[in-house]
Short mmCIF file of C-alpha atoms in Angstrom, two decimals:
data_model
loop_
_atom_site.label_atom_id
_atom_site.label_comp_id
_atom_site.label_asym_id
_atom_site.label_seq_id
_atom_site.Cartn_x
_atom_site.Cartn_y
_atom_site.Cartn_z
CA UNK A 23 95.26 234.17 120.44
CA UNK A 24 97.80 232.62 118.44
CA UNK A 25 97.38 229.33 119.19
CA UNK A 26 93.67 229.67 117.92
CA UNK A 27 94.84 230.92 115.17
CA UNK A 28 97.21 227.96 114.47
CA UNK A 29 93.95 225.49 115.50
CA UNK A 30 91.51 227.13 113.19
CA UNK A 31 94.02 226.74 110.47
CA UNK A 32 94.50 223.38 111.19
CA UNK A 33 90.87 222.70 110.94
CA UNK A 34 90.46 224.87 107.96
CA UNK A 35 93.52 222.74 105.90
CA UNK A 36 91.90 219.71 107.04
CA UNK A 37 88.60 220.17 105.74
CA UNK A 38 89.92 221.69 102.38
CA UNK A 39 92.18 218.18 102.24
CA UNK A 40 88.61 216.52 102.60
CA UNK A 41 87.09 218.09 100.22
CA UNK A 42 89.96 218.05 97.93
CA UNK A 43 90.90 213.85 98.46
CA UNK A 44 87.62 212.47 96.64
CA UNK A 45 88.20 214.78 93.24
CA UNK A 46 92.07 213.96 93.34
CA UNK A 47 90.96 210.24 93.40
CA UNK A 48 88.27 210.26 90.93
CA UNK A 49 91.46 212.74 88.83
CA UNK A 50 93.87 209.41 89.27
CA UNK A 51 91.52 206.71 88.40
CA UNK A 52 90.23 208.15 85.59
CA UNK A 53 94.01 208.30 84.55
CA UNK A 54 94.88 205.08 85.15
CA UNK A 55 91.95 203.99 83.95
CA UNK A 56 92.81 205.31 80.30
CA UNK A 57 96.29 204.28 80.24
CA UNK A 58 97.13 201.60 77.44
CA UNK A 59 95.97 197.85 78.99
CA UNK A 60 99.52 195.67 78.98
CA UNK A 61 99.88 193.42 76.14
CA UNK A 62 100.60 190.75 78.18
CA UNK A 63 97.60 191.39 80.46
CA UNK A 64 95.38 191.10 77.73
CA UNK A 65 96.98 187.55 76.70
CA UNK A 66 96.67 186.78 79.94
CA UNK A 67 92.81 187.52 79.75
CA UNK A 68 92.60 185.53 76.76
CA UNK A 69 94.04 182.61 78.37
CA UNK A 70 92.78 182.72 82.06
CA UNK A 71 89.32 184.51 81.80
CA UNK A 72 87.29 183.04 79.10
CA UNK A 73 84.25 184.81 80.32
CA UNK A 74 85.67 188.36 79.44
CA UNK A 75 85.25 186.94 75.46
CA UNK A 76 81.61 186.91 75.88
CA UNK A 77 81.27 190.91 76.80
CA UNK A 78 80.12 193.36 74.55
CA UNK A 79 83.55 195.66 73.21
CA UNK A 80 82.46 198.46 75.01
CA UNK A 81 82.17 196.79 78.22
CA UNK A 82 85.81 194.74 77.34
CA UNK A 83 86.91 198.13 77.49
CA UNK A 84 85.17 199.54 80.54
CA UNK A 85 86.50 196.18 82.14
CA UNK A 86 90.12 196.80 81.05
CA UNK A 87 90.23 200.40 83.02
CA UNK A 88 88.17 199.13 85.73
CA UNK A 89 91.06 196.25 86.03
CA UNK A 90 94.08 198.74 86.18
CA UNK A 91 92.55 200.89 89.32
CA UNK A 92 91.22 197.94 90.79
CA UNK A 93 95.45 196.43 90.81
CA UNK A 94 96.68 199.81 91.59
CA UNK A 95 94.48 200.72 94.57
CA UNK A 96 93.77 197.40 95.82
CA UNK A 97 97.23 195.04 96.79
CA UNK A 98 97.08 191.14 96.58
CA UNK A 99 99.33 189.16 99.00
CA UNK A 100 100.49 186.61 99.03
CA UNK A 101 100.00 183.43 102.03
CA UNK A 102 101.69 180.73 103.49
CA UNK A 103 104.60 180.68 100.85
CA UNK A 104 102.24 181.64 97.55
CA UNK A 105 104.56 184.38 95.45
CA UNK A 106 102.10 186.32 93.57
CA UNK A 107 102.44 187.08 89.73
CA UNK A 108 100.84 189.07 87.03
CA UNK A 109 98.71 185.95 85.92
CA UNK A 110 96.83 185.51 89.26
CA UNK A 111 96.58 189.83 89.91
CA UNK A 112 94.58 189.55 86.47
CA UNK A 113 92.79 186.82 87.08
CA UNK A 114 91.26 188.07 90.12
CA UNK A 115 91.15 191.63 88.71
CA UNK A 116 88.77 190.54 85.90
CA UNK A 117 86.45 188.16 88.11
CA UNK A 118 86.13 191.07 90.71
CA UNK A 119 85.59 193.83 88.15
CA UNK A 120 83.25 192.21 86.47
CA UNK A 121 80.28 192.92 88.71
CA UNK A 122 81.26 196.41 88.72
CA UNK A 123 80.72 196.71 85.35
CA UNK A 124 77.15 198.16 85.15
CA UNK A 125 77.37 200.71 87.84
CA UNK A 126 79.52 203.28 89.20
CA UNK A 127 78.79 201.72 92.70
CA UNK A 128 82.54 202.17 93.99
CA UNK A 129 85.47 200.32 93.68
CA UNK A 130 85.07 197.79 96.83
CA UNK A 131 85.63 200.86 99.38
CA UNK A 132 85.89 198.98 102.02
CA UNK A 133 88.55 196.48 100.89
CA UNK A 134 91.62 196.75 101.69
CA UNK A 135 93.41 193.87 100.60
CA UNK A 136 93.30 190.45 99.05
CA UNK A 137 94.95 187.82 100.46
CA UNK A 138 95.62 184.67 98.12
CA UNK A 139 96.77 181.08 99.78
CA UNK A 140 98.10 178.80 97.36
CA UNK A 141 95.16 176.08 97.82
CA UNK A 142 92.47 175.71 100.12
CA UNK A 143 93.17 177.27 103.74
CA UNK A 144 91.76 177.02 107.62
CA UNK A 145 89.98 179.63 109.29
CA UNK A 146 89.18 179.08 112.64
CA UNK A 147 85.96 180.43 113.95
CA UNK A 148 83.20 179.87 117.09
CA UNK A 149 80.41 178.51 116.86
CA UNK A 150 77.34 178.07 119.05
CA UNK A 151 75.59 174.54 119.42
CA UNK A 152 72.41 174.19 120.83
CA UNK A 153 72.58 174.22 124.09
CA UNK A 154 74.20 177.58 123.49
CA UNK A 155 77.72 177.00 123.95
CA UNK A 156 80.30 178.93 121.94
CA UNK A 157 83.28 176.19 120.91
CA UNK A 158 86.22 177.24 118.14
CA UNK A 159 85.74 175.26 115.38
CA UNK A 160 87.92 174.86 112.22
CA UNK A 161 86.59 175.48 109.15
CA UNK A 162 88.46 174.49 105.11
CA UNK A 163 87.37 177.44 102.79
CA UNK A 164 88.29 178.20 99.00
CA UNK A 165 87.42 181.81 99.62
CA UNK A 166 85.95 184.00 102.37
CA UNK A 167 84.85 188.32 102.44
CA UNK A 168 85.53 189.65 105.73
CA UNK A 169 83.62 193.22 106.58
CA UNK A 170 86.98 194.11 108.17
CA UNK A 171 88.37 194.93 104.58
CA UNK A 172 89.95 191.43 103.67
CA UNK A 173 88.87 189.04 100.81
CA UNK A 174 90.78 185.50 101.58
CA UNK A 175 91.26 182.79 98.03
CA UNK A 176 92.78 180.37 97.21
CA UNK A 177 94.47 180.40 94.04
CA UNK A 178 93.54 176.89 92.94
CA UNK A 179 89.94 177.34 93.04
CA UNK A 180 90.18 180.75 91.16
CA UNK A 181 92.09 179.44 88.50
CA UNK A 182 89.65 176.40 88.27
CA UNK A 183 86.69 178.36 88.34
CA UNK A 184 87.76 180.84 85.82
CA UNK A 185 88.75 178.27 83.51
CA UNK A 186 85.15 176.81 83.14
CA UNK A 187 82.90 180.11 82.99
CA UNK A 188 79.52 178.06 82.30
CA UNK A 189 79.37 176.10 85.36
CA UNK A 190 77.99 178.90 87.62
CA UNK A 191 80.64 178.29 90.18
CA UNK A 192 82.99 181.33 90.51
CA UNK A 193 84.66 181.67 93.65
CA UNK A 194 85.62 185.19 92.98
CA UNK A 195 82.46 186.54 92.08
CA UNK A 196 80.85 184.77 94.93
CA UNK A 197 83.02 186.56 97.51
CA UNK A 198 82.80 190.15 96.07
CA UNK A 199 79.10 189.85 95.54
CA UNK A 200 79.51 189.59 99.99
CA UNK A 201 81.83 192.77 99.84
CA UNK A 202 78.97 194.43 98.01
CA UNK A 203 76.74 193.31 100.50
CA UNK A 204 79.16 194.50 103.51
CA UNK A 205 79.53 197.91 101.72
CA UNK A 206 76.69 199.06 104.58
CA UNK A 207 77.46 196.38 107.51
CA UNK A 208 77.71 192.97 108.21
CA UNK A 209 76.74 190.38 105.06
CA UNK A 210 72.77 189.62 104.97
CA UNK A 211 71.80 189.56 101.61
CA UNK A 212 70.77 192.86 100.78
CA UNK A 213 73.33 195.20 99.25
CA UNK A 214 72.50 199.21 99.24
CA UNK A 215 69.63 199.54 97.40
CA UNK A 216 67.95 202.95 95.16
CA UNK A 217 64.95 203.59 97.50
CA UNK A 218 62.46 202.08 100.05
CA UNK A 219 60.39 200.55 96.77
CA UNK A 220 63.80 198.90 95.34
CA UNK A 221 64.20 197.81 98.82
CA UNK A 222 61.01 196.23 98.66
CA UNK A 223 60.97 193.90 95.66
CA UNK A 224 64.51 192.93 96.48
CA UNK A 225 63.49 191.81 99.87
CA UNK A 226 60.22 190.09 98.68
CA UNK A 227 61.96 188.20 95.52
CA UNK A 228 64.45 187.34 97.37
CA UNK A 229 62.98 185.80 100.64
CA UNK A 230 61.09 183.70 98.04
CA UNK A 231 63.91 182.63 95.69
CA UNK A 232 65.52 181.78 98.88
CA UNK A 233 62.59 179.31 100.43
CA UNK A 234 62.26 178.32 97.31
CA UNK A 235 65.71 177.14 96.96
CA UNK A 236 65.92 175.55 100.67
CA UNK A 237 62.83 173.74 99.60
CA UNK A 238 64.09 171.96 96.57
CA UNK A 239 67.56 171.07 98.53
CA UNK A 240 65.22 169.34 101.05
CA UNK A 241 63.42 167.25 98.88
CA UNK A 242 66.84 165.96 97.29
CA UNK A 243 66.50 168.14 94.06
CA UNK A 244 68.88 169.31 91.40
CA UNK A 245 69.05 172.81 91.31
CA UNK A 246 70.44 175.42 89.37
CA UNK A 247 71.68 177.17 92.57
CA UNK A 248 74.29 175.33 94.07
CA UNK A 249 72.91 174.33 98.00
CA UNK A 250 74.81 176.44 99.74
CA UNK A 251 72.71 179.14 98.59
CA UNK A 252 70.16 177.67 100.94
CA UNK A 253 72.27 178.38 104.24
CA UNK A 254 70.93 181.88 104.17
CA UNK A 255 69.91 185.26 102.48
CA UNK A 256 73.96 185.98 102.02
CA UNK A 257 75.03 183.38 100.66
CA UNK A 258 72.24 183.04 98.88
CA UNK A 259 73.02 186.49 97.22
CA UNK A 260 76.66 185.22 96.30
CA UNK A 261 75.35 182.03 94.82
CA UNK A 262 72.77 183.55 93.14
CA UNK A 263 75.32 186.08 91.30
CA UNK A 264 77.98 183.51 90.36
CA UNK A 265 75.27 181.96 88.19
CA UNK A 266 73.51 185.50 87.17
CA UNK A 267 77.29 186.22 85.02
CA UNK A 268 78.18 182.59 84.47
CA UNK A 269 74.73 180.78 83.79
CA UNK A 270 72.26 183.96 82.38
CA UNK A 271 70.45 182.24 80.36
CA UNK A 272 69.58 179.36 82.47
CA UNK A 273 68.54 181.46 85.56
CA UNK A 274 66.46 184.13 83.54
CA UNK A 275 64.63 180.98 82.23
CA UNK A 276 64.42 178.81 85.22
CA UNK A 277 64.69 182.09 87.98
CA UNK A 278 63.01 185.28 85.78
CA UNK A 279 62.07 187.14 88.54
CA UNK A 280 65.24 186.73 90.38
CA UNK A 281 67.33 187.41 86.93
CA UNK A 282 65.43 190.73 86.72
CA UNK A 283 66.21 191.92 90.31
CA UNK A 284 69.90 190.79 89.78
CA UNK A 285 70.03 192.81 85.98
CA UNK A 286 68.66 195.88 88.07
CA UNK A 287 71.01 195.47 90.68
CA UNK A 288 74.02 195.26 88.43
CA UNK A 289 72.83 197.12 85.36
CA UNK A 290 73.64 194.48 83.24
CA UNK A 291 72.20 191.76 81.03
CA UNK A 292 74.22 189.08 80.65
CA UNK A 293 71.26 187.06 78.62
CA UNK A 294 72.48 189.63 76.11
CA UNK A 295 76.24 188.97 75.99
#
């Protein structure tokens, strides 16, 4: 009898501590959150992030709280000799946050790390050819999102990309759009949406952005959408927002349709900014 006893407690603490964990989290993020943004972050900002400039004041500040749970919850290491400092945590804080900005969507649950190499860095990887053999093959990346919980950059190409926010290339942005996308699974384009209708649309605009886009590479065109986009419906995704926060107005000219899915998606209008 008293060993049930001592098991039903058990169970009884543990699904109190389950119930309790979620509120105590949402009670510490909404403190650190509101703590006073370091001085030198914000030079930092000013120097490394140009894009943050463009925002709104109210969504500088949303930003700014967003960026101290984001470094508190979320560690970035370090690779093959890189020692990391305040400038690169920031950097990287800002470009993640940013497409968090619109909607309390989570902050990246699944991640659980970020590890930064000091330049571009090897992953290997199999691949199947055609006659259906699996060989490992090498690959040289400037940033990878793994469903496992790991985001993988390279320092130089963050620093590079965040330096020129117009030219729709954002290595940082590209590889958390995928964690959004991985929130539910494996990448394929098609983060959590509202409902079966939201579903819908997304799946419809965005199977004919992407043809679209595979179409134009084919016939040797300039497009706004950098090719890779065109390898399929995830990376298509990532490439698509990398130019939805750095290029708005270009893509809700060129792309309207596919700038009005992405502004629903992320509750935002850059066009605005």
């Amino acid at each position: 009898m008293m060993a049930f006893l001592i098991v039903c407690g058990l169970a009884l603490a543990l699904v109190i501590a389950l119930l309790i964990q979620p509120r105590l989290r949402e009670r510490r993020r909404l403190r650190l959150a509101h703590q006073p943004f370091p001085a030198a972050w914000r030079r930092l900002l000013r120097r490394r992030v140009p894009l943050v400039a463009r925002l709104p004041a109210d969504l500088q500040l949303r930003l700014k709280g967003l960026m101290q749970v984001f470094l508190a919850e979320k560690p970035i290491i370090g690779c093959a000799g890189l020692r990391v400092n305040d400038e690169m945590r920031v950097t990287i804080a800002a470009l993640a946050c940013l497409p968090l900005l619109g909607d309390a969507r989570g902050l990246y649950p699944r991640l659980r790390q970020v590890l930064l190499y000091p330049s571009a860095f090897y992953v290997d990887r199999l691949r199947q050819d055609a006659g259906g053999l699996q060989r490992e093959e090498r690959q040289l990346l400037a940033g990878e999102s793994w469903s496992q919980g790991q985001v993988l950059l390279s320092w130089q190409e963050v620093l590079a990309d965040a330096a020129d926010p117009q030219d729709g290339r954002n290595v940082v942005i590209h590889e958390f759009a995928h964690q959004l996308d991985q929130v539910t699974g494996q990448a394929d384009g098609t983060p959590s949406q509202a409902d079966a209708q939201a579903l819908r649309r997304w799946s419809t605009v965005m199977q004919a952005e992407h043809r679209g886009l595979q179409e134009r590479v084919a016939r040797g065109e300039e497009t706004l959408l950098s090719a890779y986009g065109s390898v399929d419906q995830a990376e298509f995704f990532a490439v698509a927002s990398e130019v939805f926060f750095e290029r708005p107005d270009a893509l809700q000219t060129q792309h309207p349709a596919l700038y009005g899915l992405l502004s629903g998606f992320y509750r935002l209008n850059p066009a605005s900014w």
